[in-house]
Amino acid sequence: MPTKIVIGTQWGDEGKGKTIDILASKADVVVRTQGGNNAGHTIVADGVTYKLRLMPSGILNPKTICVIGNGVVVNPKVLLSEIDNMEENGISTANLKIDARAHVIMPYHIALDGLSEKARGKGDIGTTKNGIGPCYMDKAERSGIRMCDMIDKDKFENLVRTNMAIKNKMIELVYGGEPIDPEEVIKEYNGYADRLRKYVTDTTPIVYNKIKEGAEVLFEGAQGTLLDIDLGTYPYVTSSHPISGGVCIGSGIGPTMIDECIGIAKGYTTRVGNGPFPTELFDEIGDKIREKGHEFGTVTGRPRRCGWFDAVIVKYAVRTSGLTSIVLNKIDPLGNIGKLKICVAYKKNGVMTEDFPPTLEELAICEPVYEEMDGWDEDISNIREFDKLPVACQNYVKRIEELCGVRISTIGVGPGRDENIIR
Ligand code: GDP
Ligand code: IMO
Ligand code: MG
């Protein structure tokens, strides 16, 4: 059975959750490898909507082993509320496994995320304020607290007291914030540890052995290519590696064990938070796409910025993740809005380029070069065969496929599990 990576090709929210849920119906293992509860993955199954943040999107399949890998940062409170929500809906979490090495998001990470954003003023990143960046900072600085530490009471208490002596100084003296009581934190987190202990294990041999056995293993990306801390629109990025390369580090699996890399794209482009966005629409077409595509953040509820499909970006994802196919979700919201545009290249100082630039300064002088395409007025949400789509819609998909140079295997025409066209 092939081992598949599923990643976001744009700025996140491409419909990864929906696609993973569909693929998970046949998967033995689904693994999250990076990010944390900054992710918001929506699954619509049998009319019920689930918004998952840390829980792998394979959880609805009772047979699937769901792994939170070593590269994920875990907010135990959020994870427990997801576990409770699942159990209340009759969905078992018995197959959930959390890697002992995964770092824990602490209350001071959340406080520092908010305070540093405020201090950045107009230059703020627009983070989800979930403490993701500060938690990864501690990981890199080697002062982080991991799941294995959280479930070891004595070690945890020592680490919290040591860390918080410094963190409270930062909060109070650097940012003028309110200090946090370490003893309260210890009490609160000891309660989380008692409930999460049974899920914590070394997940790396589990995933490795499953691949060796020939089981179907899926790696569920969070965020998207342009939010990658190295290859994204730095500093307007997240603090992890949402590209396919991040999967190996975040799960302890070598690259030779991966067979397929599936990129998820939307039929247009969206972005939440700040930073450059070459094809952004500021007119009523942008508003229409936002409304028709329900483009409001799963995590923060913020309106998503909307714009035309940018082939330069998706080609960059094809290259940086070695994509073998693309799932193109959300083409249905593009119906009935008139002519459509696809950005096919950027013009930089009068010279055409198809390569996404490495710096914001270069990106700022890039003008999108558009190709205009006919739109369609029909509602396509009930169509399940490619040939039955309006010709203009078929042409739109084929042109994107041609520009990206990778096969589009599936087209999403609605949020539900069955609202897809398989090609
Ligand atoms: P993720 O973060 O990549 O998992 O994506 P989100 O769940 O944050 O955002 C995608 C949104 O689009 C969700 O509300 C999905 O239910 C919805 N969605 C996914 N695929 C489609 C599609 O093909 N058509 C429509 N109309 N909605 C979709
Ligand atoms: P999914 O998995 C869209 C964005 C934030 C902000 C930047 C940094 O649902 O696609 P952070 O809190 O990570 O430090 O914020 O990254 N961001 C996302 N945008 N989808 C996501 O996840 C995101 N996760 C983070 O809006 O611009
Ligand atoms: Mg999302």
mmCIF file of C-alpha atoms and ligand atoms in Angstrom, residues 13-18 40-42 44 298 304 329-330 332-333 412-415, ligand 1:
data_model
loop_
_atom_site.group_PDB
_atom_site.id
_atom_site.type_symbol
_atom_site.label_atom_id
_atom_site.label_comp_id
_atom_site.label_asym_id
_atom_site.label_seq_id
_atom_site.Cartn_x
_atom_site.Cartn_y
_atom_site.Cartn_z
ATOM 1 C CA ASP A 13 -7.186 26.095 4.527
ATOM 2 C CA GLU A 14 -7.137 24.327 1.154
ATOM 3 C CA GLY A 15 -9.481 21.597 2.389
ATOM 4 C CA LYS A 16 -6.813 19.218 3.710
ATOM 5 C CA GLY A 17 -9.132 17.904 6.452
ATOM 6 C CA LYS A 18 -11.831 16.968 3.964
ATOM 7 C CA GLY A 40 -8.329 24.086 11.773
ATOM 8 C CA HIS A 41 -9.350 21.134 9.608
ATOM 9 C CA THR A 42 -13.027 20.813 8.756
ATOM 10 C CA VAL A 44 -18.347 17.288 7.044
ATOM 11 C CA THR A 298 -11.891 27.793 11.356
ATOM 12 C CA ARG A 304 -9.938 35.156 4.935
ATOM 13 C CA ASN A 329 -10.908 21.738 -3.925
ATOM 14 C CA LYS A 330 -13.511 24.481 -3.946
ATOM 15 C CA ASP A 332 -17.864 25.378 -6.868
ATOM 16 C CA PRO A 333 -17.667 28.869 -5.257
ATOM 17 C CA GLY A 412 -13.883 19.267 -4.877
ATOM 18 C CA VAL A 413 -17.356 20.607 -5.614
ATOM 19 C CA GLY A 414 -18.645 20.880 -2.035
ATOM 20 C CA PRO A 415 -17.592 20.365 1.595
HETATM 21 P P1 GDP B 1 -7.884 22.800 5.910
HETATM 22 O O1 GDP B 1 -7.315 23.656 6.983
HETATM 23 O O2 GDP B 1 -6.988 22.703 4.726
HETATM 24 O O3 GDP B 1 -8.335 21.451 6.397
HETATM 25 O O4 GDP B 1 -9.198 23.568 5.395
HETATM 26 P P2 GDP B 1 -10.337 24.254 6.311
HETATM 27 O O5 GDP B 1 -11.191 23.189 6.855
HETATM 28 O O6 GDP B 1 -9.756 25.238 7.248
HETATM 29 O O7 GDP B 1 -11.092 25.129 5.224
HETATM 30 C C1 GDP B 1 -11.671 24.556 4.089
HETATM 31 C C2 GDP B 1 -13.171 24.857 4.115
HETATM 32 O O8 GDP B 1 -13.724 24.552 2.847
HETATM 33 C C3 GDP B 1 -13.955 23.984 5.091
HETATM 34 O O9 GDP B 1 -15.048 24.715 5.564
HETATM 35 C C4 GDP B 1 -14.419 22.808 4.238
HETATM 36 O O10 GDP B 1 -15.593 22.193 4.724
HETATM 37 C C5 GDP B 1 -14.680 23.493 2.938
HETATM 38 N N1 GDP B 1 -14.460 22.694 1.721
HETATM 39 C C6 GDP B 1 -13.517 21.757 1.472
HETATM 40 N N2 GDP B 1 -13.597 21.339 0.189
HETATM 41 C C7 GDP B 1 -14.606 22.038 -0.371
HETATM 42 C C8 GDP B 1 -15.147 22.096 -1.704
HETATM 43 O O11 GDP B 1 -14.701 21.413 -2.622
HETATM 44 N N3 GDP B 1 -16.167 22.972 -1.908
HETATM 45 C C9 GDP B 1 -16.684 23.760 -0.919
HETATM 46 N N4 GDP B 1 -17.671 24.591 -1.203
HETATM 47 N N5 GDP B 1 -16.179 23.734 0.332
HETATM 48 C C10 GDP B 1 -15.164 22.898 0.588
#
